[in-house]
Amino acid sequence: KAGVTQTPRYLIKTRGQQVTLSCSPISGHRSVSWYQQTPGQGLQFLFEYFSETQRNKGNFPGRFSGRQFSNSRSEMNVSTLELGDSALYLCASSEERTGPRSYTFGSGTRLTVV
Amino acid sequence: AQSVAQPEDQVNVAEGNPLTVKCTYSVSGNPYLFWYVQYPNRGLQFLLKYITGDNLVKGSYGFEAEFNKSQTSFHLKKPSALVSDSALYFCAVRAASNTGKLIFGQGTTLQVKP
């Protein structure tokens, strides 16, 4: 079974630009969650999508948005980038419907904002 | 509010000795608990989870964890540490009602010396 695929692996953007990150979950997994990892704040939950609907959301500004397609692939968009958005962005997929399952993480996208 | 505490930033052990990485949590209702490991520039790898049932959970690579409801703890253990176990370890909790949202501790760096 293929794992969770995140693209691109590395990205360098300029302050004020926008960026789109992609996550392809494990086949059959309909839940995709996104996390931001920074040295100062650690791992923080951004949002979760299930069957194309945002089901849960963390405490991030509206510049951070996401969506999920009918094939369960998900994208995350950050508009008007700030230096503080530099981070490792991780997505996790799960079979979860109402009960917990294991969450399988991708290798992440390293975003650097200059 | 949910929270996870990993009281030690770093744990040092000698190869062959037992290791313990501590984790305490706070969550409403029954907790779903997870341990993940992260190697440099990589995503998170699943080690084990507690959902319900036996308090002692066995996971990957010889790791185990004990769920203690009265002490709200979920410490990670391994009887005999390997140098290759050196990595960053994260404890995470999910509330039953909070689909797809893992709350992570700040992480503990495990250093195993030959």
Coordinates of N, CA and C in Angstrom, one line a residue, chain A residues 2 7 11 16 26 29 31-32 34 38-39 41 47 51-53 56 94 96 106 109:
Chain A
A2 N 0.6 2.1 -0.9 CA 1.4 3.4 -1.0 C 1.1 4.2 0.3
T7 N 3.4 16.8 -1.7 CA 4.2 17.5 -2.7 C 3.9 19.0 -2.6
L11 N 9.9 24.1 -0.6 CA 9.3 25.3 -1.2 C 9.9 26.5 -0.6
G16 N 4.3 37.7 1.2 CA 3.2 38.3 0.5 C 2.7 37.4 -0.6
I26 N -3.6 7.7 1.8 CA -3.6 6.3 1.5 C -4.9 5.9 0.9
H29 N -8.6 5.9 2.4 CA -8.7 6.8 3.6 C -9.4 8.0 3.1
S31 N -10.2 10.6 5.5 CA -9.9 11.7 6.4 C -8.5 12.2 6.2
V32 N -8.4 13.5 6.0 CA -7.1 14.1 5.8 C -7.0 15.3 6.8
W34 N -4.3 18.3 8.5 CA -3.1 19.1 8.3 C -2.5 19.7 9.6
T38 N 6.6 23.8 13.9 CA 7.7 24.8 14.0 C 8.5 24.6 15.3
P39 N 9.8 25.0 15.4 CA 10.5 24.8 16.6 C 9.9 25.5 17.8
Q41 N 6.5 26.5 18.3 CA 5.1 26.2 18.7 C 4.9 24.7 18.6
F47 N -6.5 21.9 10.2 CA -7.9 21.5 9.9 C -7.9 20.0 9.5
S51 N -14.6 13.4 3.5 CA -15.5 13.3 2.4 C -15.8 14.7 1.8
E52 N -14.8 15.5 1.6 CA -14.8 16.8 0.9 C -15.4 17.9 1.8
T53 N -15.6 17.6 3.1 CA -16.1 18.6 4.0 C -15.1 18.9 5.2
N56 N -13.3 19.7 11.1 CA -12.7 20.3 12.3 C -11.6 21.3 11.9
S94 N -6.4 9.0 7.5 CA -7.0 8.0 8.4 C -8.2 7.5 7.7
E96 N -10.7 7.0 9.4 CA -11.7 7.4 10.5 C -13.0 7.8 9.9
G106 N 2.5 11.9 6.2 CA 3.4 12.1 5.1 C 4.7 12.6 5.5
T109 N 6.0 18.9 3.8 CA 6.5 20.0 2.9 C 7.2 21.0 3.7

